[in-house]
C-alpha cells in the first residue's frame, strides 16, 4: 500500500464492533481473573495501564508504520521524546556531537543534563555533512541531528552523517518534527532514532502535546526497554487526538507546502526582505539536499529583514493582525515569531543582515495572509 492509504488504514479499531475509530480506554488497574494471570498475563491482556491501552496502541502502530519501524515509543511532549531518544542512544560517558541548530530546550537539556551523565556536549555546524568524520573519536558517544534546524532551516546531510556514525559504531538521533515523519524517513537513511513532536503537524490543531520516537532492530529493543524503565505514559484522550490528526496529515501538509511556498516566493521578491529560508526555494543554500532527501515541504520557514533591528522585527510581528504571536507550529492557524532572542550558536555564530522572523503558515486563505504581511512590512 502507498503511504496515504496506510495512514488511513493503520491503527484502526480491531475489536470487531464496526466502529471506525478505536475507543478511548482510560485505565490504571486492569483486573485479572487470577493471581497467576496477574503476574503472567497470557495472550494480549495487559496487566496495568501504564504505557497506555487504547488508542495508544493503535497510535503507536500507525506511527511505526510511517517510519517502517520496529517500535514506536510515545512521550508526553516533543521535548520528552527527543530526551528519550538521546537517553536511549547513550550507552555511557563520552562526547555527544550535537547540531548547532537544535531546538532551544533540547540544547538546554544537552548543556545541563548531559554533563551530569558524564557526557560532554560539543556543537557542530549543521552543514558539516560527511565532515563529521573529523570530529568522531573513540570518545564519541552520540551524534544528534535536527533537519531542518528549527529557526534557521539548514538541511543536514543525514545520510552522510548517519553513514559516518555507523562506520564508527556511534548511535545517531534525529529530531524530524518538520517532516512529521512523512516528508522523509531518517531510519531509511541509517539514523538510529527518529523523534518528533506530534504536537506539531500530526496533532495539527494546537490542542495537546506529545512526542514519538521510532527505531528499528536493536535500537528498537533498547527504545522499548527505556520507555518502560522511565514509566512514560500519555493520556488516551490525547492519543485519540493524535490519531485523528494523523488521518488528515498528508492533506494538511500538501496545503502547507503550497501556501508557504507561495508566501515565501512573494517575500523573496519583497524589497524589505533580504533572504527567505525555505528549503523548497531553489535559492536556499541546501536546496539540493532537500530535493534529494525530502518528498515535500512543511509550512514553517523563516526570513531575514534587510537592515531591520531585532526590536523593529518584534514590532513588525506585533503589528500582524491575522498571524498569531506564539510558539509552536503545524496548527491550522498561522503564527509569526521573532527569533532573534532565542538563537544560541556556539559552533558558528548566526550572522544576518537584519531581524529573523519565522512563520508557520496555517490553513487560512493565502491572499488574506499576504495582505496581513504586506501591511506589517509597509511599516518599516
Ligand atoms: C516543538 C518542537 C519540539 C518540542 O515539542 P513539544 O511538544 O512542544 O515539547 C521539539 N523539536 C522541535 C523541532 C519542535 O519544533
Short mmCIF file of N, CA, C and O in Angstrom, two decimals, residues 167-290:
data_model
loop_
_atom_site.label_atom_id
_atom_site.label_comp_id
_atom_site.label_asym_id
_atom_site.label_seq_id
_atom_site.Cartn_x
_atom_site.Cartn_y
_atom_site.Cartn_z
N UNK A 167 29.85 3.74 10.59
CA UNK A 167 31.19 3.20 10.35
C UNK A 167 32.00 3.22 11.64
O UNK A 167 32.85 2.36 11.87
N UNK A 168 31.70 4.22 12.53
CA UNK A 168 32.45 4.35 13.77
C UNK A 168 31.70 3.70 14.95
O UNK A 168 32.16 3.78 16.10
N UNK A 169 30.55 3.11 14.70
CA UNK A 169 29.77 2.47 15.77
C UNK A 169 29.15 3.47 16.74
O UNK A 169 28.91 3.15 17.90
N UNK A 170 28.86 4.69 16.24
CA UNK A 170 28.27 5.72 17.10
C UNK A 170 26.76 5.83 16.82
O UNK A 170 26.35 5.92 15.66
N UNK A 171 25.91 5.79 17.87
CA UNK A 171 24.47 5.90 17.63
C UNK A 171 24.05 7.32 17.23
O UNK A 171 24.67 8.31 17.64
N UNK A 172 22.99 7.41 16.42
CA UNK A 172 22.50 8.72 15.97
C UNK A 172 21.03 8.90 16.32
O UNK A 172 20.25 7.95 16.34
N UNK A 173 20.70 10.17 16.57
CA UNK A 173 19.34 10.56 16.93
C UNK A 173 18.97 11.75 16.05
O UNK A 173 19.81 12.62 15.83
N UNK A 174 17.75 11.79 15.54
CA UNK A 174 17.32 12.99 14.79
C UNK A 174 16.00 13.49 15.33
O UNK A 174 15.14 12.70 15.73
N UNK A 175 15.86 14.80 15.37
CA UNK A 175 14.57 15.45 15.62
C UNK A 175 14.04 15.78 14.24
O UNK A 175 14.58 16.66 13.56
N UNK A 176 13.01 15.05 13.79
CA UNK A 176 12.50 15.31 12.44
C UNK A 176 11.06 15.81 12.47
O UNK A 176 10.24 15.49 11.63
N UNK A 177 10.80 16.66 13.47
CA UNK A 177 9.45 17.23 13.64
C UNK A 177 8.94 17.92 12.38
O UNK A 177 7.77 17.78 12.02
N UNK A 178 9.82 18.63 11.68
CA UNK A 178 9.39 19.42 10.50
C UNK A 178 8.81 18.50 9.43
O UNK A 178 7.89 18.88 8.72
N UNK A 179 9.35 17.28 9.31
CA UNK A 179 8.89 16.37 8.25
C UNK A 179 7.65 15.58 8.68
O UNK A 179 7.08 14.87 7.86
N UNK A 180 7.28 15.68 9.96
CA UNK A 180 6.12 14.97 10.50
C UNK A 180 6.20 13.46 10.29
O UNK A 180 5.20 12.76 10.38
N UNK A 181 7.39 12.95 9.98
CA UNK A 181 7.54 11.51 9.76
C UNK A 181 7.05 11.08 8.38
O UNK A 181 7.05 9.89 8.08
N UNK A 182 6.65 12.03 7.53
CA UNK A 182 6.16 11.63 6.20
C UNK A 182 6.96 12.25 5.05
O UNK A 182 6.96 11.71 3.95
N UNK A 183 7.63 13.38 5.28
CA UNK A 183 8.32 14.04 4.16
C UNK A 183 9.73 13.48 3.92
O UNK A 183 10.37 13.79 2.92
N UNK A 184 10.24 12.71 4.88
CA UNK A 184 11.46 11.94 4.67
C UNK A 184 11.50 10.87 5.76
O UNK A 184 10.81 10.99 6.77
N UNK A 185 12.27 9.81 5.51
CA UNK A 185 12.36 8.76 6.53
C UNK A 185 13.81 8.60 6.98
O UNK A 185 14.60 7.92 6.33
N UNK A 186 14.16 9.22 8.12
CA UNK A 186 15.56 9.18 8.57
C UNK A 186 16.03 7.76 8.89
O UNK A 186 17.23 7.47 8.78
N UNK A 187 15.11 6.85 9.28
CA UNK A 187 15.53 5.48 9.58
C UNK A 187 16.02 4.80 8.30
O UNK A 187 16.97 4.02 8.32
N UNK A 188 15.38 5.15 7.18
CA UNK A 188 15.79 4.62 5.87
C UNK A 188 17.20 5.11 5.52
O UNK A 188 17.91 4.46 4.77
N UNK A 189 17.57 6.26 6.07
CA UNK A 189 18.88 6.86 5.77
C UNK A 189 19.96 6.38 6.74
O UNK A 189 21.08 6.86 6.69
N UNK A 190 19.59 5.51 7.66
CA UNK A 190 20.59 4.95 8.56
C UNK A 190 20.65 5.62 9.93
O UNK A 190 21.51 5.29 10.75
N UNK A 191 19.74 6.58 10.20
CA UNK A 191 19.70 7.18 11.54
C UNK A 191 19.03 6.17 12.48
O UNK A 191 18.09 5.46 12.08
N UNK A 192 19.53 6.06 13.72
CA UNK A 192 19.02 5.02 14.63
C UNK A 192 17.68 5.37 15.30
O UNK A 192 16.84 4.50 15.46
N UNK A 193 17.53 6.62 15.73
CA UNK A 193 16.32 7.01 16.46
C UNK A 193 15.72 8.27 15.85
O UNK A 193 16.41 9.28 15.74
N UNK A 194 14.45 8.22 15.47
CA UNK A 194 13.77 9.38 14.89
C UNK A 194 12.72 9.87 15.88
O UNK A 194 11.75 9.17 16.16
N UNK A 195 12.93 11.08 16.41
CA UNK A 195 11.99 11.65 17.38
C UNK A 195 11.24 12.80 16.73
O UNK A 195 11.80 13.55 15.94
N UNK A 196 9.96 12.93 17.04
CA UNK A 196 9.23 14.10 16.56
C UNK A 196 8.19 14.56 17.56
O UNK A 196 7.66 13.76 18.35
N UNK A 197 7.91 15.86 17.54
CA UNK A 197 6.84 16.42 18.36
C UNK A 197 5.54 16.21 17.59
O UNK A 197 5.29 16.88 16.60
N UNK A 198 4.72 15.27 18.07
CA UNK A 198 3.41 15.05 17.45
C UNK A 198 2.51 16.27 17.68
O UNK A 198 1.49 16.45 17.01
N UNK A 199 2.91 17.07 18.68
CA UNK A 199 2.28 18.35 18.99
C UNK A 199 2.06 19.19 17.73
O UNK A 199 1.08 19.94 17.65
N UNK A 200 2.98 19.08 16.78
CA UNK A 200 3.01 19.98 15.63
C UNK A 200 2.09 19.49 14.52
O UNK A 200 0.89 19.61 14.62
N UNK A 201 2.63 18.91 13.45
CA UNK A 201 1.79 18.58 12.30
C UNK A 201 0.87 17.40 12.52
O UNK A 201 -0.24 17.37 11.99
N UNK A 202 1.30 16.37 13.24
CA UNK A 202 0.43 15.22 13.42
C UNK A 202 -0.83 15.67 14.18
O UNK A 202 -1.95 15.43 13.74
N UNK A 203 -0.63 16.38 15.28
CA UNK A 203 -1.77 16.93 16.03
C UNK A 203 -2.54 17.89 15.13
O UNK A 203 -3.73 17.72 14.89
N UNK A 204 -1.83 18.92 14.67
CA UNK A 204 -2.40 19.82 13.67
C UNK A 204 -3.43 20.82 14.16
O UNK A 204 -3.89 21.66 13.39
N UNK A 205 -3.83 20.74 15.43
CA UNK A 205 -4.90 21.62 15.89
C UNK A 205 -4.54 22.37 17.18
O UNK A 205 -5.41 22.92 17.85
N UNK A 206 -3.25 22.37 17.55
CA UNK A 206 -2.76 23.15 18.69
C UNK A 206 -3.52 22.87 19.99
O UNK A 206 -3.75 23.79 20.78
N UNK A 207 -3.88 21.59 20.21
CA UNK A 207 -4.66 21.33 21.42
C UNK A 207 -4.11 20.23 22.33
O UNK A 207 -4.79 19.80 23.26
N UNK A 208 -2.90 19.74 22.07
CA UNK A 208 -2.26 18.82 23.02
C UNK A 208 -0.77 18.77 22.73
O UNK A 208 -0.32 19.26 21.68
N UNK A 209 0.00 18.21 23.66
CA UNK A 209 1.43 17.99 23.45
C UNK A 209 1.72 16.49 23.52
O UNK A 209 1.16 15.79 24.37
N UNK A 210 2.59 16.03 22.61
CA UNK A 210 3.01 14.62 22.64
C UNK A 210 4.21 14.46 21.71
O UNK A 210 4.42 15.27 20.81
N UNK A 211 4.98 13.41 21.97
CA UNK A 211 6.11 13.13 21.08
C UNK A 211 6.20 11.65 20.80
O UNK A 211 5.58 10.83 21.51
N UNK A 212 6.94 11.30 19.75
CA UNK A 212 7.15 9.88 19.46
C UNK A 212 8.61 9.66 19.11
O UNK A 212 9.31 10.58 18.67
N UNK A 213 9.07 8.42 19.34
CA UNK A 213 10.41 8.01 18.89
C UNK A 213 10.22 6.69 18.15
O UNK A 213 9.55 5.79 18.65
N UNK A 214 10.82 6.60 16.97
CA UNK A 214 10.73 5.36 16.19
C UNK A 214 12.13 4.82 15.96
O UNK A 214 13.09 5.58 15.82
N UNK A 215 12.25 3.49 15.96
CA UNK A 215 13.56 2.86 15.75
C UNK A 215 13.37 1.47 15.19
O UNK A 215 12.27 0.89 15.26
N UNK A 216 14.46 0.93 14.64
CA UNK A 216 14.45 -0.43 14.07
C UNK A 216 15.46 -1.32 14.79
O UNK A 216 16.41 -0.83 15.38
N UNK A 217 15.25 -2.61 14.69
CA UNK A 217 16.24 -3.60 15.13
C UNK A 217 16.63 -3.47 16.59
O UNK A 217 15.77 -3.31 17.47
N UNK A 218 17.94 -3.55 16.86
CA UNK A 218 18.46 -3.48 18.23
C UNK A 218 18.06 -2.18 18.90
O UNK A 218 17.75 -2.14 20.09
N UNK A 219 18.10 -1.08 18.14
CA UNK A 219 17.73 0.24 18.68
C UNK A 219 16.27 0.21 19.15
O UNK A 219 15.92 0.79 20.18
N UNK A 220 15.42 -0.50 18.42
CA UNK A 220 14.00 -0.58 18.78
C UNK A 220 13.85 -1.31 20.12
O UNK A 220 13.02 -0.93 20.95
N UNK A 221 14.66 -2.35 20.33
CA UNK A 221 14.59 -3.09 21.60
C UNK A 221 15.02 -2.20 22.77
O UNK A 221 14.39 -2.20 23.82
N UNK A 222 16.13 -1.47 22.56
CA UNK A 222 16.60 -0.55 23.62
C UNK A 222 15.52 0.49 23.92
O UNK A 222 15.28 0.85 25.08
N UNK A 223 14.90 0.97 22.85
CA UNK A 223 13.88 2.02 23.00
C UNK A 223 12.68 1.52 23.79
O UNK A 223 12.21 2.19 24.73
N UNK A 224 12.18 0.33 23.46
CA UNK A 224 11.02 -0.23 24.16
C UNK A 224 11.36 -0.41 25.64
O UNK A 224 10.55 -0.14 26.53
N UNK A 225 12.59 -0.85 25.90
CA UNK A 225 13.04 -1.08 27.26
C UNK A 225 13.12 0.23 28.05
O UNK A 225 12.63 0.33 29.17
N UNK A 226 13.73 1.27 27.46
CA UNK A 226 13.88 2.56 28.16
C UNK A 226 12.53 3.21 28.40
O UNK A 226 12.28 3.81 29.43
N UNK A 227 11.65 3.10 27.42
CA UNK A 227 10.33 3.70 27.55
C UNK A 227 9.62 3.14 28.79
O UNK A 227 9.01 3.88 29.57
N UNK A 228 9.75 1.83 29.00
CA UNK A 228 9.14 1.19 30.18
C UNK A 228 9.86 1.60 31.45
O UNK A 228 9.25 1.93 32.46
N UNK A 229 11.20 1.59 31.36
CA UNK A 229 12.03 1.90 32.53
C UNK A 229 11.70 3.29 33.10
O UNK A 229 11.64 3.49 34.31
N UNK A 230 11.47 4.25 32.19
CA UNK A 230 11.19 5.62 32.63
C UNK A 230 9.72 5.86 32.93
O UNK A 230 9.33 6.97 33.30
N UNK A 231 8.88 4.84 32.74
CA UNK A 231 7.46 4.98 33.10
C UNK A 231 6.69 5.95 32.24
O UNK A 231 5.74 6.59 32.70
N UNK A 232 7.09 6.08 30.97
CA UNK A 232 6.42 7.07 30.12
C UNK A 232 4.99 6.64 29.79
O UNK A 232 4.72 5.48 29.53
N UNK A 233 4.11 7.61 29.81
CA UNK A 233 2.70 7.35 29.54
C UNK A 233 2.09 8.60 28.93
O UNK A 233 2.47 9.70 29.29
N UNK A 234 1.16 8.42 28.01
CA UNK A 234 0.39 9.58 27.52
C UNK A 234 -1.09 9.26 27.68
O UNK A 234 -1.52 8.10 27.63
N UNK A 235 -1.87 10.31 27.86
CA UNK A 235 -3.31 10.15 28.05
C UNK A 235 -3.95 9.55 26.80
O UNK A 235 -3.65 9.96 25.68
N UNK A 236 -4.89 8.60 26.99
CA UNK A 236 -5.57 8.03 25.82
C UNK A 236 -6.41 9.07 25.08
O UNK A 236 -6.62 8.95 23.88
N UNK A 237 -6.87 10.10 25.80
CA UNK A 237 -7.63 11.16 25.13
C UNK A 237 -6.72 11.90 24.14
O UNK A 237 -7.12 12.21 23.02
N UNK A 238 -5.49 12.17 24.57
CA UNK A 238 -4.53 12.84 23.67
C UNK A 238 -4.12 11.90 22.54
O UNK A 238 -3.94 12.34 21.40
N UNK A 239 -3.97 10.61 22.85
CA UNK A 239 -3.61 9.65 21.80
C UNK A 239 -4.71 9.62 20.74
O UNK A 239 -4.44 9.53 19.54
N UNK A 240 -5.95 9.75 21.18
CA UNK A 240 -7.08 9.79 20.23
C UNK A 240 -6.95 11.00 19.30
O UNK A 240 -7.14 10.89 18.09
N UNK A 241 -6.62 12.15 19.91
CA UNK A 241 -6.47 13.37 19.09
C UNK A 241 -5.33 13.24 18.09
O UNK A 241 -5.42 13.69 16.96
N UNK A 242 -4.22 12.60 18.53
CA UNK A 242 -3.07 12.43 17.64
C UNK A 242 -3.45 11.52 16.47
O UNK A 242 -3.14 11.80 15.32
N UNK A 243 -4.19 10.45 16.78
CA UNK A 243 -4.59 9.51 15.73
C UNK A 243 -5.57 10.19 14.76
O UNK A 243 -5.48 10.02 13.55
N UNK A 244 -6.45 11.00 15.30
CA UNK A 244 -7.39 11.73 14.46
C UNK A 244 -6.63 12.71 13.55
O UNK A 244 -6.92 12.81 12.36
N UNK A 245 -5.64 13.40 14.12
CA UNK A 245 -4.85 14.34 13.33
C UNK A 245 -4.11 13.64 12.20
O UNK A 245 -4.02 14.14 11.08
N UNK A 246 -3.60 12.46 12.52
CA UNK A 246 -2.81 11.70 11.54
C UNK A 246 -3.59 11.44 10.25
O UNK A 246 -3.02 11.43 9.16
N UNK A 247 -4.90 11.22 10.37
CA UNK A 247 -5.71 10.86 9.19
C UNK A 247 -5.68 11.94 8.11
O UNK A 247 -5.79 11.63 6.94
N UNK A 248 -5.58 13.20 8.50
CA UNK A 248 -5.61 14.29 7.51
C UNK A 248 -4.22 14.90 7.31
O UNK A 248 -4.08 15.93 6.65
N UNK A 249 -3.21 14.27 7.88
CA UNK A 249 -1.85 14.84 7.83
C UNK A 249 -1.35 15.10 6.40
O UNK A 249 -0.91 16.22 6.11
N UNK A 250 -1.40 14.10 5.49
CA UNK A 250 -0.87 14.37 4.14
C UNK A 250 -1.59 15.52 3.45
O UNK A 250 -0.98 16.36 2.79
N UNK A 251 -2.91 15.60 3.66
CA UNK A 251 -3.72 16.67 3.07
C UNK A 251 -3.28 18.04 3.60
O UNK A 251 -3.08 18.99 2.84
N UNK A 252 -3.10 18.12 4.91
CA UNK A 252 -2.71 19.40 5.51
C UNK A 252 -1.30 19.79 5.12
O UNK A 252 -0.99 20.96 4.91
N UNK A 253 -0.42 18.78 5.01
CA UNK A 253 0.97 19.08 4.61
C UNK A 253 1.03 19.60 3.17
O UNK A 253 1.79 20.50 2.87
N UNK A 254 0.21 19.00 2.29
CA UNK A 254 0.19 19.47 0.89
C UNK A 254 -0.21 20.94 0.83
O UNK A 254 0.38 21.74 0.12
N UNK A 255 -1.23 21.27 1.60
CA UNK A 255 -1.71 22.64 1.61
C UNK A 255 -0.65 23.57 2.24
O UNK A 255 -0.39 24.67 1.75
N UNK A 256 0.00 23.09 3.31
CA UNK A 256 1.03 23.90 3.98
C UNK A 256 2.19 24.16 3.03
O UNK A 256 2.73 25.27 2.98
N UNK A 257 2.57 23.14 2.27
CA UNK A 257 3.68 23.30 1.33
C UNK A 257 3.32 24.35 0.27
O UNK A 257 4.09 25.29 0.03
N UNK A 258 2.15 24.19 -0.34
CA UNK A 258 1.76 25.09 -1.43
C UNK A 258 1.63 26.53 -0.92
O UNK A 258 2.16 27.47 -1.52
N UNK A 259 0.95 26.70 0.23
CA UNK A 259 0.70 28.06 0.73
C UNK A 259 2.00 28.70 1.22
O UNK A 259 2.26 29.88 0.98
N UNK A 260 2.85 27.91 1.89
CA UNK A 260 4.09 28.50 2.41
C UNK A 260 5.02 28.86 1.26
O UNK A 260 5.71 29.89 1.31
N UNK A 261 5.04 28.06 0.21
CA UNK A 261 5.90 28.38 -0.94
C UNK A 261 5.41 29.64 -1.64
O UNK A 261 6.21 30.47 -2.07
N UNK A 262 4.10 29.78 -1.76
CA UNK A 262 3.55 30.99 -2.40
C UNK A 262 3.96 32.23 -1.60
O UNK A 262 4.44 33.21 -2.16
N UNK A 263 3.83 32.15 -0.28
CA UNK A 263 4.19 33.30 0.55
C UNK A 263 5.71 33.50 0.55
O UNK A 263 6.20 34.63 0.49
N UNK A 264 6.45 32.41 0.57
CA UNK A 264 7.92 32.51 0.54
C UNK A 264 8.39 33.21 -0.74
O UNK A 264 9.27 34.07 -0.72
N UNK A 265 7.77 32.86 -1.88
CA UNK A 265 8.17 33.48 -3.16
C UNK A 265 7.84 34.96 -3.17
O UNK A 265 8.63 35.78 -3.63
N UNK A 266 6.68 35.31 -2.61
CA UNK A 266 6.31 36.74 -2.58
C UNK A 266 7.26 37.50 -1.66
O UNK A 266 7.66 38.62 -1.96
N UNK A 267 7.62 36.88 -0.53
CA UNK A 267 8.55 37.55 0.39
C UNK A 267 9.91 37.73 -0.28
O UNK A 267 10.57 38.76 -0.11
N UNK A 268 10.32 36.71 -1.04
CA UNK A 268 11.62 36.77 -1.70
C UNK A 268 11.68 37.97 -2.66
O UNK A 268 12.74 38.55 -2.85
N UNK A 269 10.54 38.31 -3.24
CA UNK A 269 10.50 39.43 -4.20
C UNK A 269 10.25 40.77 -3.50
O UNK A 269 10.21 41.82 -4.14
N UNK A 270 10.05 40.74 -2.18
CA UNK A 270 9.72 41.97 -1.45
C UNK A 270 10.99 42.78 -1.17
O UNK A 270 11.98 42.21 -0.70
N UNK A 271 10.98 44.09 -1.45
CA UNK A 271 12.21 44.89 -1.30
C UNK A 271 12.77 44.93 0.13
O UNK A 271 13.96 45.18 0.32
N UNK A 272 11.96 44.67 1.13
CA UNK A 272 12.46 44.77 2.51
C UNK A 272 12.98 43.44 3.06
O UNK A 272 13.43 43.37 4.20
N UNK A 273 12.89 42.42 2.24
CA UNK A 273 13.34 41.08 2.67
C UNK A 273 14.67 40.76 2.00
O UNK A 273 14.79 40.91 0.78
N UNK A 274 15.68 40.38 2.78
CA UNK A 274 16.96 40.08 2.14
C UNK A 274 17.11 38.60 1.82
O UNK A 274 17.76 38.25 0.85
N UNK A 275 16.53 37.71 2.63
CA UNK A 275 16.67 36.27 2.39
C UNK A 275 15.44 35.55 2.89
O UNK A 275 14.93 35.90 3.96
N UNK A 276 15.02 34.52 2.19
CA UNK A 276 13.94 33.67 2.68
C UNK A 276 14.54 32.28 2.90
O UNK A 276 15.16 31.72 2.00
N UNK A 277 14.39 31.75 4.12
CA UNK A 277 14.98 30.44 4.45
C UNK A 277 13.90 29.37 4.37
O UNK A 277 13.36 28.93 5.38
N UNK A 278 13.57 29.00 3.16
CA UNK A 278 12.58 27.94 2.91
C UNK A 278 13.27 26.90 2.04
O UNK A 278 13.63 27.20 0.90
N UNK A 279 13.49 25.69 2.56
CA UNK A 279 14.30 24.69 1.83
C UNK A 279 13.78 24.35 0.43
O UNK A 279 14.56 23.93 -0.42
N UNK A 280 12.48 24.55 0.19
CA UNK A 280 11.93 24.20 -1.13
C UNK A 280 12.18 25.30 -2.17
O UNK A 280 11.89 25.10 -3.35
N UNK A 281 12.72 26.46 -1.75
CA UNK A 281 13.07 27.50 -2.73
C UNK A 281 14.43 27.17 -3.33
O UNK A 281 15.36 26.85 -2.59
N UNK A 282 14.56 27.28 -4.63
CA UNK A 282 15.86 26.99 -5.26
C UNK A 282 16.98 27.87 -4.70
O UNK A 282 18.15 27.47 -4.75
N UNK A 283 16.65 29.04 -4.15
CA UNK A 283 17.69 29.93 -3.61
C UNK A 283 18.21 29.46 -2.24
O UNK A 283 19.21 29.98 -1.74
N UNK A 284 17.54 28.48 -1.62
CA UNK A 284 18.00 28.03 -0.30
C UNK A 284 19.34 27.32 -0.45
O UNK A 284 19.50 26.48 -1.34
N UNK A 285 20.31 27.64 0.41
CA UNK A 285 21.65 27.05 0.24
C UNK A 285 21.69 25.52 0.28
O UNK A 285 22.59 24.92 -0.29
N UNK A 286 20.70 24.90 0.91
CA UNK A 286 20.70 23.43 0.97
C UNK A 286 19.62 22.83 0.09
O UNK A 286 19.19 21.69 0.30
N UNK A 287 19.19 23.60 -0.91
CA UNK A 287 18.07 23.11 -1.74
C UNK A 287 18.37 21.75 -2.39
O UNK A 287 17.48 20.90 -2.50
N UNK A 288 19.62 21.54 -2.81
CA UNK A 288 19.95 20.27 -3.48
C UNK A 288 19.75 19.08 -2.53
O UNK A 288 19.21 18.05 -2.93
N UNK A 289 20.16 19.25 -1.27
CA UNK A 289 19.95 18.18 -0.28
C UNK A 289 18.47 17.96 -0.04
O UNK A 289 17.99 16.83 0.06
N UNK A 290 17.74 19.07 0.06
CA UNK A 290 16.29 18.99 0.25
C UNK A 290 15.66 18.21 -0.90
O UNK A 290 14.87 17.29 -0.68
#
